[in-house]
Amino acid sequence: MSRKPSSHKRVVLTSAAVVIGLGALAVPIAANAGTDTGDQLRTTCGVAEGASQWWASGRMALSNPGTEAAKDWKLEFEVSEGLATINDPGTYELKQTGKKVTVTPKKGQGGVPAQGERVVLVGINPGGKAVPQITGCTVNGSDGGEHDRDKPTAPEDMGSFVIDHQTVHVMWKPSTGFGSKIEKYEVFQDGKLAKTVGGDITMTNIEKLTPDTSYRYTVRAVSKAGTSPFSKEIPLRTKKAPGPDRPAPTLPKKLEGKANGPHQVDLAWQPGKDGDGSAEGVRGYRVYQDGKKVLDVDGGTTKTAVQGLVADKEYAFKVTAVNSTGKESAPTDEIRVRTGKGDGGGGGNAPGNLTASASSKQNGGVKEHYLDLAWSVPQGQGTIGTYQVHIDGRLAQTFMWGTGDAVMPIPSGTAKREVAVGAQPGKTFKVKIRAKLADGTWSGFSQEKTVTTGS
């Protein structure tokens, strides 16, 4: 089957998102055209975590601490295996001779802003030979400087909060590493190691603290490739010690819930009151799903979202209040909510109307196959410019709009992109997508589609 002309941009499939999980090869370079004399650009180069012998993604980030934009530059690096393709051919030109790859900006485009950053994404097709690596990253011929590749990135605070007079809850966004799995996280309290948790855990309680006391927390990730920088300080102050033991709080009232797409239910309720009749004495709330506790919610809020649910399924919910002495109220009346069917034309928070078809394109002596995807943008969720594609149950690609030059406006109705799946004729794939919403959370998944490449 021949490849039809397409107005949407080619994106290479990877086995991990191209914007996360990257290591760095840091290289200071001489001042470029358009920068102040003596200023230096730096570049970080790496291959995304999860790269395979079939597909990989590379990320090259140029940073400019100078006071004027760097208008022209030449980025060079070597790939150990395969052919490289540029992710944004409207902005950059890519040439490859053997293993050496050169990337330059097109005239009038691709400049590095003063005190800013320019990210260049490439796809690598190793042809099944080996997992590719990127080495020898230079700009304008300079190859000096630090070599700090493979280390994971610094974790970021994800809304840590105080539980009571002796306990705080520290939460962080997962760190990403290049070519090396996160083995553990180390949580520091006032500069001293307080707790260590596994690499797949991104939250923990710190207990037996002093009441009414301020603490400073930082988190760092550890992998075989090295240790990440520390997160920014997370200041938390424990609550005052409680007085005499109090009776259990009164139960929250008027629990309401509604489906938000196929995999999420939003809950809201009226606050409970502590034994002294004040809402301020309520430490938190507990959410129960089908009789089992699934969430602890801070006492300062009376709403939450339960995620990771199954599409088109009914769930039962109830909520209790907990006071500062740890006593729990009776539960609210139970409510029952059915999740969405997963493909409602862009309603709710999940992408809708997903379609997937196969096409191909001759590249020299190799016929490359593609999955052409289109879907309805979720409505009422703010501006959405980032989507994840999962193929056969695994994260395969991250699509992004609106992050580089204005060559791909953020879609508001229907979005279209294509994914290269290589020289794999007659192979069947299962595809689904989800959106990164304006509040930074991920939506539910679209309906899963099955598509088979041509012969």
Short mmCIF file of C-alpha atoms in Angstrom, two decimals:
data_model
loop_
_atom_site.label_atom_id
_atom_site.label_comp_id
_atom_site.label_asym_id
_atom_site.label_seq_id
_atom_site.Cartn_x
_atom_site.Cartn_y
_atom_site.Cartn_z
CA MET A 1 0.00 0.00 0.00
CA SER A 2 1.45 3.37 -0.97
CA ARG A 3 1.92 6.21 1.44
CA LYS A 4 -0.64 8.98 0.95
CA PRO A 5 0.42 12.61 1.26
CA SER A 6 -0.28 13.91 4.73
CA SER A 7 -0.34 17.31 6.29
CA HIS A 8 0.48 16.03 9.74
CA LYS A 9 3.99 15.54 10.89
CA ARG A 10 5.90 12.28 11.08
CA VAL A 11 6.67 11.06 14.57
CA VAL A 12 8.90 8.08 15.30
CA LEU A 13 7.69 5.42 17.73
CA THR A 14 9.71 4.83 20.85
CA SER A 15 9.18 2.48 23.71
CA ALA A 16 9.22 5.43 26.10
CA ALA A 17 8.05 9.01 25.95
CA VAL A 18 10.47 11.22 24.09
CA VAL A 19 10.20 14.05 26.57
CA ILE A 20 11.07 12.10 29.72
CA GLY A 21 13.62 9.62 30.93
CA LEU A 22 16.70 11.17 29.35
CA GLY A 23 20.31 11.28 30.44
CA ALA A 24 22.69 14.11 29.81
CA LEU A 25 26.08 14.70 28.29
CA ALA A 26 26.83 18.27 29.35
CA VAL A 27 29.15 20.26 27.11
CA PRO A 28 30.05 23.96 27.48
CA ILE A 29 30.67 25.59 24.11
CA ALA A 30 32.10 28.81 22.79
CA ALA A 31 29.93 31.88 22.27
CA ASN A 32 27.79 31.54 19.17
CA ALA A 33 26.68 34.06 16.57
CA GLY A 34 24.18 36.36 18.21
CA THR A 35 25.41 35.87 21.80
CA ASP A 36 27.48 38.22 23.95
CA THR A 37 31.23 37.64 23.84
CA GLY A 38 32.25 35.22 26.58
CA ASP A 39 28.79 33.73 27.07
CA GLN A 40 28.51 29.96 26.72
CA LEU A 41 25.85 27.63 25.43
CA ARG A 42 25.49 24.18 26.93
CA THR A 43 23.96 21.05 25.49
CA THR A 44 22.55 17.89 27.05
CA CYS A 45 22.20 14.83 24.84
CA GLY A 46 20.73 11.46 25.58
CA VAL A 47 18.58 8.49 24.54
CA ALA A 48 15.20 7.96 26.19
CA GLU A 49 14.84 5.24 28.81
CA GLY A 50 13.21 2.13 27.40
CA ALA A 51 14.92 2.32 24.02
CA SER A 52 15.00 -0.96 22.09
CA GLN A 53 16.84 -2.43 19.13
CA TRP A 54 13.87 -1.40 16.98
CA TRP A 55 13.12 2.17 18.04
CA ALA A 56 14.60 4.86 20.24
CA SER A 57 14.34 8.60 20.76
CA GLY A 58 17.03 11.15 21.45
CA ARG A 59 16.76 14.56 23.09
CA MET A 60 19.28 17.34 22.54
CA ALA A 61 18.76 20.43 24.72
CA LEU A 62 20.68 23.64 24.04
CA SER A 63 20.68 26.19 26.89
CA ASN A 64 21.83 29.78 26.55
CA PRO A 65 22.81 31.73 29.71
CA GLY A 66 23.76 34.75 27.57
CA THR A 67 21.91 38.04 27.21
CA GLU A 68 21.31 37.73 23.46
CA ALA A 69 19.81 34.94 21.38
CA ALA A 70 22.10 32.43 19.68
CA LYS A 71 20.85 32.53 16.09
CA ASP A 72 23.03 29.90 14.40
CA TRP A 73 24.56 26.68 15.64
CA LYS A 74 25.64 23.24 14.48
CA LEU A 75 24.92 20.26 16.69
CA GLU A 76 26.90 17.08 16.02
CA PHE A 77 26.79 13.66 17.63
CA GLU A 78 27.19 9.97 16.81
CA VAL A 79 24.63 7.18 16.99
CA SER A 80 26.00 3.72 17.64
CA GLU A 81 23.32 2.07 15.50
CA GLY A 82 20.68 2.99 12.95
CA LEU A 83 19.27 5.92 11.03
CA ALA A 84 18.25 9.19 12.67
CA THR A 85 15.28 11.34 11.64
CA ILE A 86 14.39 14.82 12.88
CA ASN A 87 11.14 15.27 14.78
CA ASP A 88 10.55 18.83 13.53
CA PRO A 89 11.67 19.10 9.88
CA GLY A 90 10.01 22.50 9.60
CA THR A 91 12.56 23.99 11.99
CA TYR A 92 15.73 21.89 11.62
CA GLU A 93 17.78 20.08 8.99
CA LEU A 94 19.38 16.73 9.77
CA LYS A 95 22.16 15.04 7.83
CA GLN A 96 23.74 11.70 8.60
CA THR A 97 26.98 10.27 7.24
CA GLY A 98 27.67 6.83 8.65
CA LYS A 99 27.26 7.16 12.40
CA LYS A 100 27.78 10.92 12.49
CA VAL A 101 24.66 13.11 12.65
CA THR A 102 24.56 16.87 12.12
CA VAL A 103 21.58 19.07 13.01
CA THR A 104 21.33 22.76 12.07
CA PRO A 105 18.47 25.27 12.29
CA LYS A 106 16.77 26.46 9.13
CA LYS A 107 17.24 30.11 8.25
CA GLY A 108 15.38 32.37 10.64
CA GLN A 109 14.31 29.48 12.88
CA GLY A 110 15.63 27.37 15.71
CA GLY A 111 17.43 30.12 17.63
CA VAL A 112 18.24 29.62 21.31
CA PRO A 113 16.67 32.50 23.28
CA ALA A 114 18.71 34.50 25.75
CA GLN A 115 18.73 32.75 29.13
CA GLY A 116 16.52 30.09 27.59
CA GLU A 117 16.57 26.60 26.11
CA ARG A 118 16.00 24.96 22.73
CA VAL A 119 15.10 21.23 22.63
CA VAL A 120 15.73 19.12 19.53
CA LEU A 121 14.10 15.67 19.30
CA VAL A 122 15.24 12.91 16.97
CA GLY A 123 14.05 9.39 16.26
CA ILE A 124 16.48 6.51 15.77
CA ASN A 125 15.72 3.29 13.85
CA PRO A 126 18.40 0.71 14.74
CA GLY A 127 16.93 -1.87 12.38
CA GLY A 128 16.91 -4.57 15.05
CA LYS A 129 20.70 -4.62 15.46
CA ALA A 130 21.19 -3.20 18.98
CA VAL A 131 19.91 -0.60 21.41
CA PRO A 132 21.39 2.70 20.14
CA GLN A 133 23.50 5.11 22.16
CA ILE A 134 24.37 8.76 21.53
CA THR A 135 27.97 9.85 22.07
CA GLY A 136 30.33 12.69 21.13
CA CYS A 137 27.73 15.45 21.42
CA THR A 138 29.24 18.82 20.43
CA VAL A 139 28.15 22.22 19.23
CA ASN A 140 30.31 24.12 16.71
CA GLY A 141 33.08 21.57 17.20
CA SER A 142 33.57 21.99 20.94
CA ASP A 143 33.73 18.77 22.93
CA GLY A 144 35.12 19.93 26.29
CA GLY A 145 33.36 20.11 29.64
CA GLU A 146 31.65 17.90 32.14
CA HIS A 147 30.31 14.48 31.33
CA ASP A 148 27.38 13.83 33.60
CA ARG A 149 25.28 11.46 31.54
CA ASP A 150 22.82 8.89 32.73
CA LYS A 151 22.02 10.52 36.08
CA PRO A 152 18.31 10.76 36.92
CA THR A 153 16.55 14.11 37.11
CA ALA A 154 15.64 15.82 40.38
CA PRO A 155 12.22 14.85 41.80
CA GLU A 156 9.57 17.58 42.15
CA ASP A 157 7.11 18.17 45.00
CA MET A 158 3.65 16.77 44.23
CA GLY A 159 1.63 18.42 47.02
CA SER A 160 3.16 17.25 50.30
CA PHE A 161 1.06 18.04 53.38
CA VAL A 162 0.87 17.77 57.17
CA ILE A 163 -1.23 14.91 58.54
CA ASP A 164 -1.21 15.72 62.28
CA HIS A 165 1.03 16.86 65.15
CA GLN A 166 3.51 14.03 64.61
CA THR A 167 3.22 13.02 60.95
CA VAL A 168 3.76 14.61 57.53
CA HIS A 169 3.13 13.14 54.09
CA VAL A 170 5.86 13.79 51.49
CA MET A 171 4.89 13.29 47.82
CA TRP A 172 6.95 13.83 44.68
CA LYS A 173 6.77 13.45 40.93
CA PRO A 174 8.81 10.48 39.67
CA SER A 175 12.36 11.18 38.62
CA THR A 176 13.39 10.12 35.13
CA GLY A 177 16.67 8.51 34.18
CA PHE A 178 18.34 7.61 30.91
CA GLY A 179 19.11 3.95 30.34
CA SER A 180 18.92 3.08 34.04
CA LYS A 181 15.92 2.32 36.23
CA ILE A 182 15.38 4.33 39.42
CA GLU A 183 16.35 2.00 42.26
CA LYS A 184 15.33 4.08 45.29
CA TYR A 185 14.41 7.51 46.59
CA GLU A 186 16.08 9.10 49.62
CA VAL A 187 14.05 11.54 51.72
CA PHE A 188 16.08 14.03 53.77
CA GLN A 189 14.79 15.93 56.80
CA ASP A 190 16.70 19.10 57.67
CA GLY A 191 19.67 17.83 55.66
CA LYS A 192 19.78 14.34 57.20
CA LEU A 193 18.57 11.11 55.61
CA ALA A 194 15.19 10.31 57.17
CA LYS A 195 13.79 7.54 54.98
CA THR A 196 14.52 5.41 51.90
CA VAL A 197 11.78 3.94 49.68
CA GLY A 198 11.76 1.82 46.52
CA GLY A 199 12.13 3.31 43.07
CA ASP A 200 8.49 2.63 42.19
CA ILE A 201 7.19 4.56 45.24
CA THR A 202 6.67 8.33 45.11
CA MET A 203 5.23 9.13 48.54
CA THR A 204 5.85 8.33 52.17
CA ASN A 205 4.88 9.32 55.71
CA ILE A 206 7.47 10.74 58.12
CA GLU A 207 6.31 9.95 61.65
CA LYS A 208 7.17 10.56 65.34
CA LEU A 209 7.87 14.25 64.78
CA THR A 210 7.68 17.06 67.35
CA PRO A 211 4.36 18.92 67.46
CA ASP A 212 4.19 22.53 66.22
CA THR A 213 7.65 22.31 64.61
CA SER A 214 8.91 23.33 61.16
CA TYR A 215 10.84 20.82 59.05
CA ARG A 216 12.53 21.06 55.64
CA TYR A 217 12.38 18.05 53.31
CA THR A 218 14.28 17.25 50.13
CA VAL A 219 14.16 14.15 47.92
CA ARG A 220 16.67 12.65 45.51
CA ALA A 221 16.64 9.61 43.20
CA VAL A 222 19.30 6.92 42.98
CA SER A 223 19.97 4.59 40.04
CA LYS A 224 22.96 2.51 38.94
CA ALA A 225 23.94 5.44 36.74
CA GLY A 226 24.20 7.87 39.65
CA THR A 227 22.32 10.11 42.06
CA SER A 228 20.03 12.93 40.99
CA PRO A 229 20.17 16.49 42.28
CA PHE A 230 17.97 17.23 45.29
CA SER A 231 14.42 18.44 44.84
CA LYS A 232 13.59 21.94 45.95
CA GLU A 233 13.03 22.23 49.71
CA ILE A 234 9.56 21.23 50.90
CA PRO A 235 8.75 23.16 54.11
CA LEU A 236 6.20 21.53 56.43
CA ARG A 237 5.15 22.41 59.99
CA THR A 238 3.45 19.86 62.20
CA LYS A 239 0.19 20.72 63.89
CA LYS A 240 -0.11 21.62 67.55
CA ALA A 241 -0.46 18.71 69.96
CA PRO A 242 -4.09 17.77 70.58
CA GLY A 243 -5.76 18.35 73.91
CA PRO A 244 -7.64 15.67 75.80
CA ASP A 245 -9.02 12.77 73.81
CA ARG A 246 -12.05 13.82 71.77
CA PRO A 247 -15.08 11.88 70.61
CA ALA A 248 -15.25 10.77 67.00
CA PRO A 249 -16.13 13.51 64.49
CA THR A 250 -19.53 13.76 62.91
CA LEU A 251 -19.89 12.19 59.51
CA PRO A 252 -19.54 14.23 56.30
CA LYS A 253 -22.84 14.92 54.52
CA LYS A 254 -24.34 14.99 51.04
CA LEU A 255 -21.72 12.91 49.24
CA GLU A 256 -22.06 13.39 45.48
CA GLY A 257 -20.20 11.79 42.61
CA LYS A 258 -20.08 11.87 38.83
CA ALA A 259 -18.09 10.06 36.17
CA ASN A 260 -15.33 12.07 34.51
CA GLY A 261 -14.58 9.90 31.50
CA PRO A 262 -14.19 6.13 31.51
CA HIS A 263 -11.58 5.83 34.26
CA GLN A 264 -12.29 8.54 36.84
CA VAL A 265 -15.03 9.52 39.29
CA ASP A 266 -15.12 12.98 40.92
CA LEU A 267 -16.46 13.09 44.50
CA ALA A 268 -17.56 16.04 46.66
CA TRP A 269 -19.14 16.29 50.12
CA GLN A 270 -19.98 18.68 52.94
CA PRO A 271 -17.42 18.75 55.78
CA GLY A 272 -17.71 16.74 58.95
CA LYS A 273 -17.17 18.31 62.38
CA ASP A 274 -14.88 17.39 65.23
CA GLY A 275 -16.16 16.37 68.64
CA ASP A 276 -16.10 20.00 69.77
CA GLY A 277 -18.37 20.96 66.88
CA SER A 278 -15.69 22.65 64.74
CA ALA A 279 -14.78 21.70 61.19
CA GLU A 280 -11.22 22.87 61.88
CA GLY A 281 -10.60 19.86 64.10
CA VAL A 282 -11.08 17.40 61.23
CA ARG A 283 -7.63 16.14 60.22
CA GLY A 284 -8.69 14.48 57.00
CA TYR A 285 -11.11 12.29 55.11
CA ARG A 286 -11.01 8.66 53.99
CA VAL A 287 -12.57 7.52 50.74
CA TYR A 288 -13.89 3.99 50.44
CA GLN A 289 -14.54 2.26 47.11
CA ASP A 290 -16.61 -0.92 47.17
CA GLY A 291 -15.92 -1.22 50.89
CA LYS A 292 -12.15 -0.74 50.73
CA LYS A 293 -10.20 2.40 51.61
CA VAL A 294 -8.58 3.84 48.48
CA LEU A 295 -7.67 7.43 49.39
CA ASP A 296 -6.67 9.68 52.31
CA VAL A 297 -7.63 13.31 51.67
CA ASP A 298 -6.36 16.36 53.57
CA GLY A 299 -8.90 17.95 55.93
CA GLY A 300 -8.64 21.26 54.09
CA THR A 301 -10.58 19.97 51.08
CA THR A 302 -13.96 18.34 50.55
CA LYS A 303 -13.51 16.93 47.07
CA THR A 304 -11.26 14.47 45.29
CA ALA A 305 -10.94 12.29 42.20
CA VAL A 306 -10.74 8.49 42.21
CA GLN A 307 -8.75 7.36 39.17
CA GLY A 308 -7.67 4.13 37.50
CA LEU A 309 -11.19 2.74 37.24
CA VAL A 310 -12.59 0.38 34.60
CA ALA A 311 -14.74 1.85 31.82
CA ASP A 312 -18.52 1.36 31.91
CA LYS A 313 -18.53 -0.13 35.42
CA GLU A 314 -20.55 0.80 38.50
CA TYR A 315 -18.68 1.57 41.75
CA ALA A 316 -19.88 2.24 45.30
CA PHE A 317 -18.33 5.10 47.33
CA LYS A 318 -18.55 6.46 50.86
CA VAL A 319 -16.46 8.91 52.90
CA THR A 320 -15.54 9.24 56.60
CA ALA A 321 -13.93 12.06 58.61
CA VAL A 322 -10.89 11.62 60.88
CA ASN A 323 -9.99 14.01 63.72
CA SER A 324 -6.63 14.96 65.24
CA THR A 325 -6.76 12.10 67.76
CA GLY A 326 -7.21 9.56 64.98
CA LYS A 327 -10.86 8.77 65.60
CA GLU A 328 -13.01 8.09 62.53
CA SER A 329 -16.60 9.11 61.98
CA ALA A 330 -19.39 6.95 60.68
CA PRO A 331 -19.46 6.86 56.86
CA THR A 332 -21.67 8.91 54.58
CA ASP A 333 -24.54 7.26 52.80
CA GLU A 334 -23.14 5.10 50.02
CA ILE A 335 -23.50 6.37 46.47
CA ARG A 336 -23.11 4.42 43.24
CA VAL A 337 -21.51 5.87 40.09
CA ARG A 338 -20.99 4.24 36.68
CA THR A 339 -17.90 5.26 34.71
CA GLY A 340 -18.12 6.37 31.08
CA LYS A 341 -17.87 4.03 28.13
CA GLY A 342 -14.50 5.40 27.06
CA ASP A 343 -15.34 6.89 23.69
CA GLY A 344 -17.81 9.69 23.96
CA GLY A 345 -16.72 12.03 21.18
CA GLY A 346 -14.29 13.98 23.34
CA GLY A 347 -16.64 14.40 26.30
CA GLY A 348 -15.36 13.98 29.86
CA ASN A 349 -11.61 14.00 30.23
CA ALA A 350 -10.62 11.16 27.87
CA PRO A 351 -9.85 11.54 24.16
CA GLY A 352 -12.80 10.28 22.13
CA ASN A 353 -13.56 8.84 18.70
CA LEU A 354 -10.10 7.34 18.28
CA THR A 355 -9.49 5.95 14.79
CA ALA A 356 -6.40 4.03 13.70
CA SER A 357 -5.42 2.97 10.20
CA ALA A 358 -2.24 1.60 8.61
CA SER A 359 -0.12 3.03 5.81
CA SER A 360 3.39 2.56 4.46
CA LYS A 361 6.23 4.44 2.81
CA GLN A 362 9.23 3.20 0.84
CA ASN A 363 12.52 4.34 2.42
CA GLY A 364 15.33 3.14 0.16
CA GLY A 365 15.15 -0.63 0.11
CA VAL A 366 12.93 -0.79 3.20
CA LYS A 367 9.16 -0.36 3.39
CA GLU A 368 8.31 1.40 6.65
CA HIS A 369 4.86 1.00 8.18
CA TYR A 370 2.86 3.62 10.05
CA LEU A 371 -0.19 3.89 12.27
CA ASP A 372 -2.29 6.95 11.38
CA LEU A 373 -4.22 8.14 14.44
CA ALA A 374 -7.01 10.69 14.86
CA TRP A 375 -9.13 11.53 17.91
CA SER A 376 -11.47 14.11 19.42
CA VAL A 377 -9.87 16.53 21.88
CA PRO A 378 -11.43 16.39 25.39
CA GLN A 379 -13.64 19.44 25.92
CA GLY A 380 -13.96 21.62 29.01
CA GLN A 381 -10.53 20.56 30.31
CA GLY A 382 -8.46 23.62 29.31
CA THR A 383 -5.80 23.71 26.60
CA ILE A 384 -4.39 20.25 25.89
CA GLY A 385 -1.12 19.98 23.98
CA THR A 386 0.33 16.67 25.21
CA TYR A 387 -0.85 13.10 24.64
CA GLN A 388 0.58 9.66 25.39
CA VAL A 389 0.19 6.74 22.99
CA HIS A 390 0.14 3.25 24.47
CA ILE A 391 0.65 0.32 22.09
CA ASP A 392 0.03 -3.24 23.23
CA GLY A 393 -0.36 -2.02 26.80
CA ARG A 394 2.95 -0.11 26.98
CA LEU A 395 3.86 3.55 26.72
CA ALA A 396 5.15 4.02 23.18
CA GLN A 397 5.17 7.72 22.28
CA THR A 398 4.43 11.19 23.62
CA PHE A 399 2.93 13.70 21.18
CA MET A 400 3.37 17.40 21.91
CA TRP A 401 1.97 20.53 20.31
CA GLY A 402 2.84 24.15 20.96
CA THR A 403 6.28 23.58 22.55
CA GLY A 404 8.58 24.70 19.73
CA ASP A 405 8.28 27.09 16.83
CA ALA A 406 4.71 27.80 15.74
CA VAL A 407 4.63 25.04 13.14
CA MET A 408 2.04 22.86 14.93
CA PRO A 409 -0.82 24.83 16.55
CA ILE A 410 -2.48 23.10 19.49
CA PRO A 411 -5.58 21.28 18.18
CA SER A 412 -8.95 22.15 19.72
CA GLY A 413 -11.33 19.82 17.88
CA THR A 414 -9.71 16.84 16.16
CA ALA A 415 -6.05 15.89 16.53
CA LYS A 416 -4.05 13.79 14.08
CA ARG A 417 -0.57 12.26 14.27
CA GLU A 418 1.21 9.22 12.87
CA VAL A 419 3.49 6.68 14.50
CA ALA A 420 6.20 4.75 12.66
CA VAL A 421 6.31 1.08 13.62
CA GLY A 422 9.15 0.03 11.31
CA ALA A 423 9.50 -2.78 8.83
CA GLN A 424 6.80 -4.95 10.39
CA PRO A 425 4.33 -6.07 7.68
CA GLY A 426 1.17 -7.86 8.69
CA LYS A 427 1.61 -7.12 12.39
CA THR A 428 -1.36 -6.28 14.61
CA PHE A 429 -1.19 -3.53 17.23
CA LYS A 430 -3.59 -2.44 19.97
CA VAL A 431 -3.57 1.35 20.40
CA LYS A 432 -5.05 3.74 22.98
CA ILE A 433 -4.22 7.30 24.03
CA ARG A 434 -4.65 9.65 26.96
CA ALA A 435 -4.28 13.41 27.41
CA LYS A 436 -2.33 15.55 29.86
CA LEU A 437 -4.93 17.92 31.23
CA ALA A 438 -4.47 21.60 32.07
CA ASP A 439 -4.07 20.79 35.80
CA GLY A 440 -1.10 18.52 35.04
CA THR A 441 -2.90 15.21 35.61
CA TRP A 442 -3.40 12.48 33.01
CA SER A 443 -6.87 11.78 31.68
CA GLY A 444 -8.49 8.40 31.33
CA PHE A 445 -7.65 6.36 28.26
CA SER A 446 -9.55 6.43 25.01
CA GLN A 447 -11.20 3.33 23.68
CA GLU A 448 -8.55 0.85 22.50
CA LYS A 449 -8.33 0.22 18.74
CA THR A 450 -6.80 -2.67 16.84
CA VAL A 451 -4.96 -2.08 13.55
CA THR A 452 -2.85 -4.35 11.31
CA THR A 453 -0.06 -3.15 9.03
CA GLY A 454 -0.13 -4.04 5.33
CA SER A 455 1.84 -6.79 3.64
#
